[in-house]
Coordinates of C-alpha atoms in Angstrom, one line a residue:
X16 CA 0.0 0.0 0.0
X17 CA 1.3 3.4 -0.9
X18 CA 2.5 5.7 1.9
X19 CA 0.2 8.5 0.7
X20 CA -3.4 7.9 -0.5
X21 CA -4.5 9.2 -3.9
X22 CA -8.2 9.0 -4.6
X23 CA -9.0 7.4 -8.1
X24 CA -11.7 5.5 -9.9
X25 CA -10.1 2.2 -8.9
X26 CA -9.9 3.3 -5.3
X27 CA -13.6 4.2 -5.3
X28 CA -14.5 0.8 -6.9
X29 CA -12.4 -1.0 -4.3
X30 CA -14.1 0.9 -1.5
X31 CA -17.5 0.0 -2.7
X32 CA -16.6 -3.7 -3.0
X33 CA -15.1 -3.5 0.6
X34 CA -18.3 -1.9 1.9
X35 CA -20.6 -4.5 0.4
X36 CA -18.4 -7.4 1.5
X37 CA -18.6 -6.2 5.1
X38 CA -22.3 -5.7 5.3
X39 CA -22.9 -2.1 4.2
X40 CA -26.2 -1.5 2.3
X41 CA -26.5 1.5 0.0
X42 CA -28.6 0.5 -3.0
X43 CA -30.2 4.0 -3.1
X44 CA -27.1 6.1 -2.6
X45 CA -23.8 6.5 -4.5
X46 CA -21.0 8.9 -4.7
X47 CA -19.7 11.4 -7.3
X48 CA -16.1 12.5 -7.1
X49 CA -15.0 16.2 -7.4
X50 CA -11.8 17.4 -8.9
X51 CA -10.4 18.0 -5.4
X52 CA -10.8 14.3 -4.6
X53 CA -13.7 14.9 -2.2
X54 CA -16.9 12.9 -2.9
X55 CA -20.4 14.1 -3.1
X56 CA -23.1 11.7 -2.0
X57 CA -25.9 11.3 -4.6
X58 CA -29.3 9.7 -4.6
X59 CA -29.6 6.9 -7.2
X60 CA -33.4 6.6 -7.2
X61 CA -36.3 8.7 -6.0
X62 CA -36.5 8.5 -2.3
X63 CA -39.3 9.3 0.1
X64 CA -39.0 11.1 3.5
X65 CA -37.4 8.9 6.1
X66 CA -36.6 6.2 3.6
X67 CA -33.2 4.6 4.3
X68 CA -30.3 5.5 2.0
X69 CA -27.4 3.8 3.8
X70 CA -26.8 1.2 6.5
X71 CA -23.2 1.1 7.8
X72 CA -22.1 -1.5 10.4
X73 CA -20.0 0.1 13.2
X74 CA -17.1 -2.2 12.3
X75 CA -16.7 0.0 9.2
X76 CA -16.4 3.1 11.3
X77 CA -12.9 4.2 12.2
X78 CA -13.0 5.9 15.6
X79 CA -10.9 7.1 18.5
X80 CA -11.9 4.0 20.6
X81 CA -10.2 1.7 18.0
X82 CA -7.2 4.1 17.8
X83 CA -6.8 4.0 21.6
X84 CA -6.7 0.1 21.5
X85 CA -4.3 0.0 18.5
X86 CA -0.6 -0.6 18.7
X87 CA 0.2 3.1 18.3
X88 CA -2.6 4.0 20.7
X89 CA -1.3 1.8 23.5
X90 CA 2.2 3.4 23.1
X91 CA 0.7 6.9 23.3
X92 CA -1.4 6.0 26.3
X93 CA 1.6 4.4 28.2
X94 CA 3.7 7.5 27.5
X95 CA 1.3 9.6 29.6
X96 CA 1.2 12.4 27.0
X97 CA -1.8 14.7 27.2
X98 CA -3.2 15.4 23.7
X99 CA -5.4 18.3 23.1
X100 CA -7.8 16.5 20.8
X101 CA -9.1 13.0 20.2
X102 CA -8.6 13.8 16.5
X103 CA -4.9 13.5 17.1
X104 CA -5.2 9.9 18.3
X105 CA -7.3 9.0 15.2
X106 CA -4.9 10.7 12.8
X107 CA -1.9 8.8 14.3
X108 CA -3.9 5.5 13.9
X109 CA -4.6 6.4 10.2
X110 CA -0.9 6.9 9.5
X111 CA 0.0 3.6 11.2
X112 CA -2.7 1.7 9.2
X113 CA -1.4 3.3 5.9
X114 CA 1.9 1.6 6.5
X115 CA 0.3 -1.8 6.8
X116 CA -0.3 -3.5 3.4
X117 CA -2.8 -5.9 5.0
X118 CA -4.8 -3.3 6.9
X119 CA -8.5 -3.9 7.1
X120 CA -8.9 -0.1 6.6
X121 CA -6.9 0.0 3.4
X122 CA -9.8 0.5 0.9
X123 CA -11.2 3.3 3.0
X124 CA -8.0 5.1 3.5
X125 CA -7.0 4.8 -0.2
X126 CA -10.2 6.4 -1.3
X127 CA -9.5 9.6 0.8
X128 CA -8.4 12.7 -1.1
X129 CA -4.6 12.9 -1.5
X130 CA -4.5 16.7 -0.9
X131 CA -6.6 19.3 0.8
X132 CA -5.5 22.4 -1.1
X133 CA -8.9 24.0 -0.6
X134 CA -8.5 24.0 3.2
X135 CA -7.1 27.4 4.5
X136 CA -4.2 25.8 6.5
X137 CA -2.7 24.9 3.1
X138 CA -3.1 28.4 1.6
X139 CA 0.1 30.2 0.8
X140 CA 1.1 32.9 3.4
X141 CA 0.7 35.7 0.9
X142 CA -2.9 34.7 0.3
X143 CA -3.6 34.8 4.0
X144 CA -2.5 38.4 4.1
X145 CA -6.0 39.2 2.8
X146 CA -7.2 38.3 6.3
X147 CA -4.7 40.4 8.2
X148 CA -6.3 41.8 11.4
X149 CA -9.2 39.3 11.4
X150 CA -10.4 36.7 13.9
X151 CA -10.5 34.2 11.0
X152 CA -6.8 34.5 10.3
X153 CA -6.1 33.8 14.0
X154 CA -8.3 30.7 13.9
X155 CA -6.3 29.4 10.8
X156 CA -3.0 30.1 12.6
X157 CA -4.3 28.5 15.8
X158 CA -5.2 25.3 13.8
X159 CA -1.7 25.2 12.3
X160 CA -0.2 25.7 15.8
X161 CA -2.3 22.9 17.3
X162 CA -1.2 20.5 14.6
X163 CA 2.5 21.3 15.1
X164 CA 2.2 21.0 18.8
X165 CA 0.4 17.7 18.7
X166 CA 3.0 16.3 16.3
X167 CA 5.8 17.3 18.6
X168 CA 4.1 15.7 21.5
X169 CA 3.6 12.5 19.6
X170 CA 7.3 12.4 18.5
X171 CA 8.5 13.0 22.1
X172 CA 6.0 10.4 23.6
X173 CA 6.6 7.8 20.9
X174 CA 10.0 8.5 19.2
X175 CA 9.3 6.1 16.3
X176 CA 6.4 8.3 15.3
X177 CA 8.9 10.7 13.9
X178 CA 9.1 8.5 10.8
X179 CA 5.9 10.3 9.8
X180 CA 6.6 13.8 8.5
X181 CA 4.7 16.8 9.9
X182 CA 3.2 17.3 6.4
X183 CA 1.8 13.7 6.5
X184 CA 0.4 14.2 10.0
X185 CA -1.2 17.5 8.9
X186 CA -2.8 15.6 6.0
X187 CA -4.2 13.0 8.4
X188 CA -5.5 15.7 10.9
X189 CA -7.2 17.5 8.0
X190 CA -8.8 14.3 6.7
X191 CA -10.3 13.7 10.2
X192 CA -11.4 17.3 10.7
X193 CA -13.2 17.6 7.4
X194 CA -15.3 14.5 7.9
X195 CA -15.5 13.6 11.6
X196 CA -18.6 13.1 13.7
X197 CA -19.2 11.6 17.2
X198 CA -20.4 8.2 18.4
X199 CA -20.9 6.7 21.9
X200 CA -17.6 5.7 23.4
X201 CA -16.4 3.0 25.7
X202 CA -14.0 5.3 27.3
X203 CA -15.2 8.9 27.2
X204 CA -18.4 10.9 26.6
X205 CA -18.0 10.3 22.9
X206 CA -15.6 8.9 20.3
X207 CA -14.4 10.9 17.3
X208 CA -15.2 8.9 14.1
X209 CA -14.9 9.0 10.4
X210 CA -16.6 6.6 8.0
X211 CA -17.0 5.8 4.3
X212 CA -19.9 7.7 2.6
X213 CA -20.3 9.8 5.8
X214 CA -18.8 12.9 4.3
X215 CA -19.8 15.9 6.4
X216 CA -21.4 18.8 4.6
X217 CA -18.5 20.6 2.9
X218 CA -20.8 22.8 0.8
X219 CA -22.8 24.3 3.7
X220 CA -26.1 23.5 1.8
X221 CA -29.2 22.8 3.8
X222 CA -29.2 19.2 4.9
X223 CA -31.3 16.8 2.8
X224 CA -30.7 13.7 4.9
X225 CA -29.9 12.8 8.5
X226 CA -28.0 10.1 10.2
X227 CA -28.4 8.2 13.5
X228 CA -26.6 5.4 15.3
X229 CA -28.7 2.5 16.6
X230 CA -27.0 0.7 19.5
X231 CA -29.2 -2.3 19.2
X232 CA -28.1 -3.0 15.7
X233 CA -24.7 -1.4 16.1
X234 CA -25.2 0.4 12.8
X235 CA -25.3 3.9 11.4
X236 CA -28.2 4.7 9.1
X237 CA -28.7 7.7 6.7
X238 CA -32.3 8.5 5.9
X239 CA -33.9 11.1 3.6
X240 CA -35.1 14.3 5.3
X241 CA -37.7 14.8 2.6
X242 CA -38.4 13.6 -0.9
X243 CA -35.2 13.3 -3.0
X244 CA -35.2 12.9 -6.7
X245 CA -32.8 10.6 -8.6
X246 CA -29.4 12.3 -9.1
X247 CA -29.9 14.9 -6.3
X248 CA -27.1 15.5 -3.8
X249 CA -27.4 13.9 -0.4
X250 CA -26.3 16.5 2.2
X251 CA -25.6 15.7 5.8
X252 CA -25.5 18.4 8.5
X253 CA -22.2 19.2 10.1
X254 CA -21.6 20.7 13.6
X255 CA -20.0 24.0 12.5
X256 CA -21.6 26.7 14.6
X257 CA -20.1 29.8 12.9
X258 CA -19.1 30.9 9.5
X259 CA -15.5 31.1 10.6
X260 CA -15.4 27.6 11.9
X261 CA -16.9 26.3 8.7
X262 CA -14.4 28.2 6.6
X263 CA -11.4 27.1 8.6
X264 CA -12.4 23.5 8.3
X265 CA -13.6 23.3 4.7
X266 CA -12.3 26.4 2.9
X267 CA -15.7 27.5 1.6
X268 CA -18.5 29.7 3.0
X269 CA -21.8 28.2 4.0
X270 CA -24.9 29.6 2.3
X271 CA -26.7 28.6 5.5
X272 CA -27.3 31.4 7.9
X273 CA -24.3 30.6 10.2
X274 CA -23.3 33.3 12.7
X275 CA -20.3 35.5 11.8
X276 CA -18.1 36.6 14.7
X277 CA -15.5 39.3 15.2
X278 CA -13.2 40.0 18.2
X279 CA -12.4 43.1 20.2
X280 CA -9.8 43.4 22.9
X281 CA -10.0 45.6 26.1
X282 CA -6.9 47.3 27.5
X283 CA -6.6 48.7 31.0
X284 CA -4.8 52.0 31.9
X285 CA -1.3 51.1 33.1
X286 CA -1.5 53.9 35.7
X287 CA -4.8 52.8 37.2
X288 CA -4.1 51.8 40.9
X289 CA -6.8 49.2 40.7
X290 CA -5.5 47.7 37.4
X291 CA -4.7 44.2 38.7
X292 CA -8.1 43.9 40.4
X293 CA -9.9 45.0 37.3
X294 CA -7.8 42.6 35.2
X295 CA -9.1 39.8 37.4
X296 CA -12.6 41.0 36.8
X297 CA -11.9 40.9 33.0
X298 CA -10.7 37.3 33.2
X299 CA -13.9 36.4 35.1
X300 CA -15.9 37.9 32.3
X301 CA -14.0 35.9 29.7
X302 CA -11.6 38.7 28.6
X303 CA -9.6 40.6 27.7
X304 CA -10.6 39.4 24.2
X305 CA -14.3 39.2 23.5
X306 CA -16.3 37.7 20.6
X307 CA -19.0 39.9 19.0
X308 CA -21.9 38.9 16.8
X309 CA -24.9 40.9 15.6
X310 CA -27.3 38.0 15.6
X311 CA -26.3 36.7 19.1
X312 CA -26.5 39.4 21.7
X313 CA -24.7 37.4 24.3
X314 CA -21.3 38.6 23.0
X315 CA -22.3 42.3 23.1
X316 CA -23.7 41.8 26.6
X317 CA -20.4 40.2 27.8
X318 CA -18.4 43.1 26.5
X319 CA -20.7 45.7 28.2
X320 CA -20.7 43.7 31.4
X321 CA -16.9 43.7 31.4
X322 CA -16.8 47.4 30.6
X323 CA -19.1 48.1 33.5
X324 CA -16.9 45.9 35.7
X325 CA -13.8 48.0 35.1
X326 CA -15.1 51.6 34.9
X327 CA -15.6 52.1 38.6
X328 CA -13.3 54.7 40.1
X329 CA -12.3 52.8 43.3
X330 CA -12.6 49.3 44.8
X331 CA -15.1 50.7 47.2
X332 CA -17.6 50.2 44.4
X333 CA -16.6 46.6 44.1
X334 CA -20.1 45.2 44.7
X335 CA -21.4 47.2 41.7
X336 CA -18.3 46.7 39.6
X337 CA -18.2 42.9 39.9
X338 CA -21.9 42.6 39.3
X339 CA -21.6 44.1 35.9
X340 CA -25.2 45.4 35.6
X341 CA -26.1 48.9 34.4
X342 CA -25.8 51.4 37.2
X343 CA -27.1 54.7 35.7
X344 CA -27.8 56.3 32.4
X345 CA -24.5 58.2 32.3
X346 CA -22.6 55.0 33.1
X347 CA -24.4 53.2 30.3
X348 CA -23.6 56.0 27.8
X349 CA -20.0 55.6 28.8
X350 CA -20.2 51.9 28.3
X351 CA -21.6 52.2 24.8
X352 CA -19.0 54.9 24.0
X353 CA -16.2 52.5 25.0
X354 CA -17.8 49.7 23.0
X355 CA -17.7 52.0 20.0
X356 CA -14.1 52.7 20.6
X357 CA -13.3 49.0 20.8
X358 CA -15.0 48.4 17.4
X359 CA -13.1 51.2 15.8
X360 CA -9.8 49.9 17.2
X361 CA -10.6 46.4 15.8
X362 CA -11.5 47.8 12.4
X363 CA -8.3 49.8 12.3
X364 CA -6.4 46.5 12.5
X365 CA -7.6 45.6 9.0
X366 CA -5.1 47.1 6.5
X367 CA -6.5 49.4 3.9
X368 CA -4.4 47.9 1.1
X369 CA -2.3 44.8 0.5
X370 CA 1.4 45.3 1.1
X371 CA 2.7 42.0 -0.1
X372 CA 5.3 41.9 -2.8
X373 CA 3.0 39.3 -4.4
X374 CA 0.0 41.7 -4.5
X375 CA -0.5 41.2 -8.3
X376 CA -0.5 37.4 -7.8
X377 CA -3.2 37.8 -5.2
X378 CA -5.3 40.1 -7.3
X379 CA -5.0 37.7 -10.3
X380 CA -6.1 34.7 -8.2
X381 CA -9.1 36.7 -7.1
X382 CA -10.2 37.1 -10.7
X383 CA -9.5 33.4 -11.6
X384 CA -13.0 31.7 -12.0
X385 CA -11.4 28.3 -11.4
X386 CA -9.8 29.3 -8.0
X387 CA -12.2 30.6 -5.3
X388 CA -9.7 30.6 -2.5
X389 CA -8.9 34.3 -2.5
X390 CA -12.5 35.3 -3.2
X391 CA -13.6 33.3 -0.1
X392 CA -10.8 35.0 1.9
X393 CA -12.1 38.4 0.8
X394 CA -15.7 37.4 1.6
X395 CA -14.7 36.3 5.1
X396 CA -12.8 39.6 5.7
X397 CA -15.9 41.5 4.6
X398 CA -18.3 39.6 6.8
X399 CA -16.1 40.1 9.8
X400 CA -15.8 43.8 9.2
X401 CA -19.5 44.0 8.7
X402 CA -20.1 42.6 12.2
X403 CA -17.9 45.3 13.6
X404 CA -19.5 48.1 11.6
X405 CA -23.0 47.0 12.7
X406 CA -22.1 46.8 16.3
X407 CA -20.4 50.1 16.1
X408 CA -23.5 51.7 14.5
X409 CA -25.6 50.2 17.2
X410 CA -23.4 51.3 20.1
X411 CA -23.2 54.9 18.6
X412 CA -27.0 55.0 18.4
X413 CA -27.4 53.8 21.9
X414 CA -24.9 56.3 23.2
X415 CA -26.8 59.2 21.6
X416 CA -30.1 57.9 22.8
X417 CA -28.9 57.6 26.4
X418 CA -27.4 61.1 26.3
X419 CA -30.8 62.5 25.2
X420 CA -33.0 61.1 28.0
X421 CA -33.3 61.6 31.7
X422 CA -34.8 58.3 33.0
X423 CA -35.0 54.6 32.1
X424 CA -38.6 55.1 31.3
X425 CA -37.7 57.7 28.7
X426 CA -35.3 55.2 27.2
X427 CA -38.1 52.7 26.7
X428 CA -40.3 55.4 25.1
X429 CA -37.4 56.4 22.7
X430 CA -37.2 52.8 21.4
X431 CA -40.9 52.2 20.7
X432 CA -40.6 53.1 17.0
X433 CA -37.2 51.6 16.4
X434 CA -36.4 48.5 14.2
X435 CA -37.1 45.1 15.6
X436 CA -33.4 44.5 16.2
X437 CA -33.0 47.6 18.4
X438 CA -36.3 46.9 20.2
X439 CA -35.1 43.3 20.9
X440 CA -31.8 44.6 22.3
X441 CA -33.6 47.2 24.5
X442 CA -35.9 44.6 26.0
X443 CA -32.8 42.6 27.0
X444 CA -31.0 45.7 28.2
X445 CA -33.8 47.1 30.4
X446 CA -34.1 43.7 32.2
X447 CA -30.4 44.0 33.2
X448 CA -30.9 47.6 34.5
X449 CA -30.1 47.5 38.2
X450 CA -32.2 48.8 41.0
X451 CA -29.5 51.4 41.6
X452 CA -30.2 53.1 38.3
X453 CA -31.8 56.5 37.9
X454 CA -35.5 56.2 38.7
X455 CA -34.8 53.7 41.5
X456 CA -36.4 50.6 39.8
X457 CA -35.9 48.3 36.9
X458 CA -39.1 49.3 35.2

């Protein structure tokens, strides 16, 4: 068996034979290979809602439980090394099995894509310059760092693992990350798993099928989530919660309405005598870096709570500061003013123009209809900036409204004709308004 897999027609045929020999049933579902080597699942015949498309015995599912019990898994466990992710254990198991010409998993592993050029951790550095200043870029760099650190841990814990190069380990980690799901585990809360014909949704399209594991039969089933016509794509849901997470894992943007997030960072005055106590409050609130979203108000609320926690003049106000609720209208105006400043600071981190010596190459790639990498990078940058601009506009409006009223009741009146978004936020905000606010009551 070759050291590196390369998906091909023969490999797909071998995979299908292997699946049928070992009890898989998929008469109504097949696969269609993309140029990238990934496979799309397709419906072979018209299928009704809840009709079964695939039955896959668990023995055909490669999971972290099996990896833990394998030869490499035993060595890793005996070493006492602490890995950050169960994906690491599964990736190490995959590489070990690829070396074995008689491996049970050979047909499955040989059918995996040989490269993942569409995944951002494989993008050239000058392409990633497009994301400079963004939370998305940091997520890509964090993924690269995690893979390097896990590789070093494995090589220290099991020296013979160094025969696998970092690039091969990165390939295995990416193969797992782009198709993994969870099953019940004999050891932990769940096992990380990958399986043939269980490609997670790389396109981000709305799911047209669902899967479930039945313990009694020890099988995975895929069933139609509506009527499917012959030739239509079978799309399974994945667990990505944000647009950034989807992009970092798959390299494309989901057309589904996934949340988009941006980050702001709070800085304390170096001359503030209560700086260390306030820094502790920030950590309690999840800072000093905070995630913002315009569709999920929890992030904005966390930032405002943190701002209130550190804007007191002395520790004598500790009870109010640590609580983080609105104190008075003037204090709230200040909080929204500081939120505006944080958004402006975050926006300023995005460069106005590319400075790379390969700027022309980047611009040419953006215009290449066959290569959507740079276009997706630009779209991610825009979406992240859009979040900051929208939160900035909201905070600026709140600041001006708070400066123009004299009581919490007047604030409520001022928002009766506003857009549903602002009304929704105000309902949330007024419920947080403390009994110490101007007017002496919450409502």
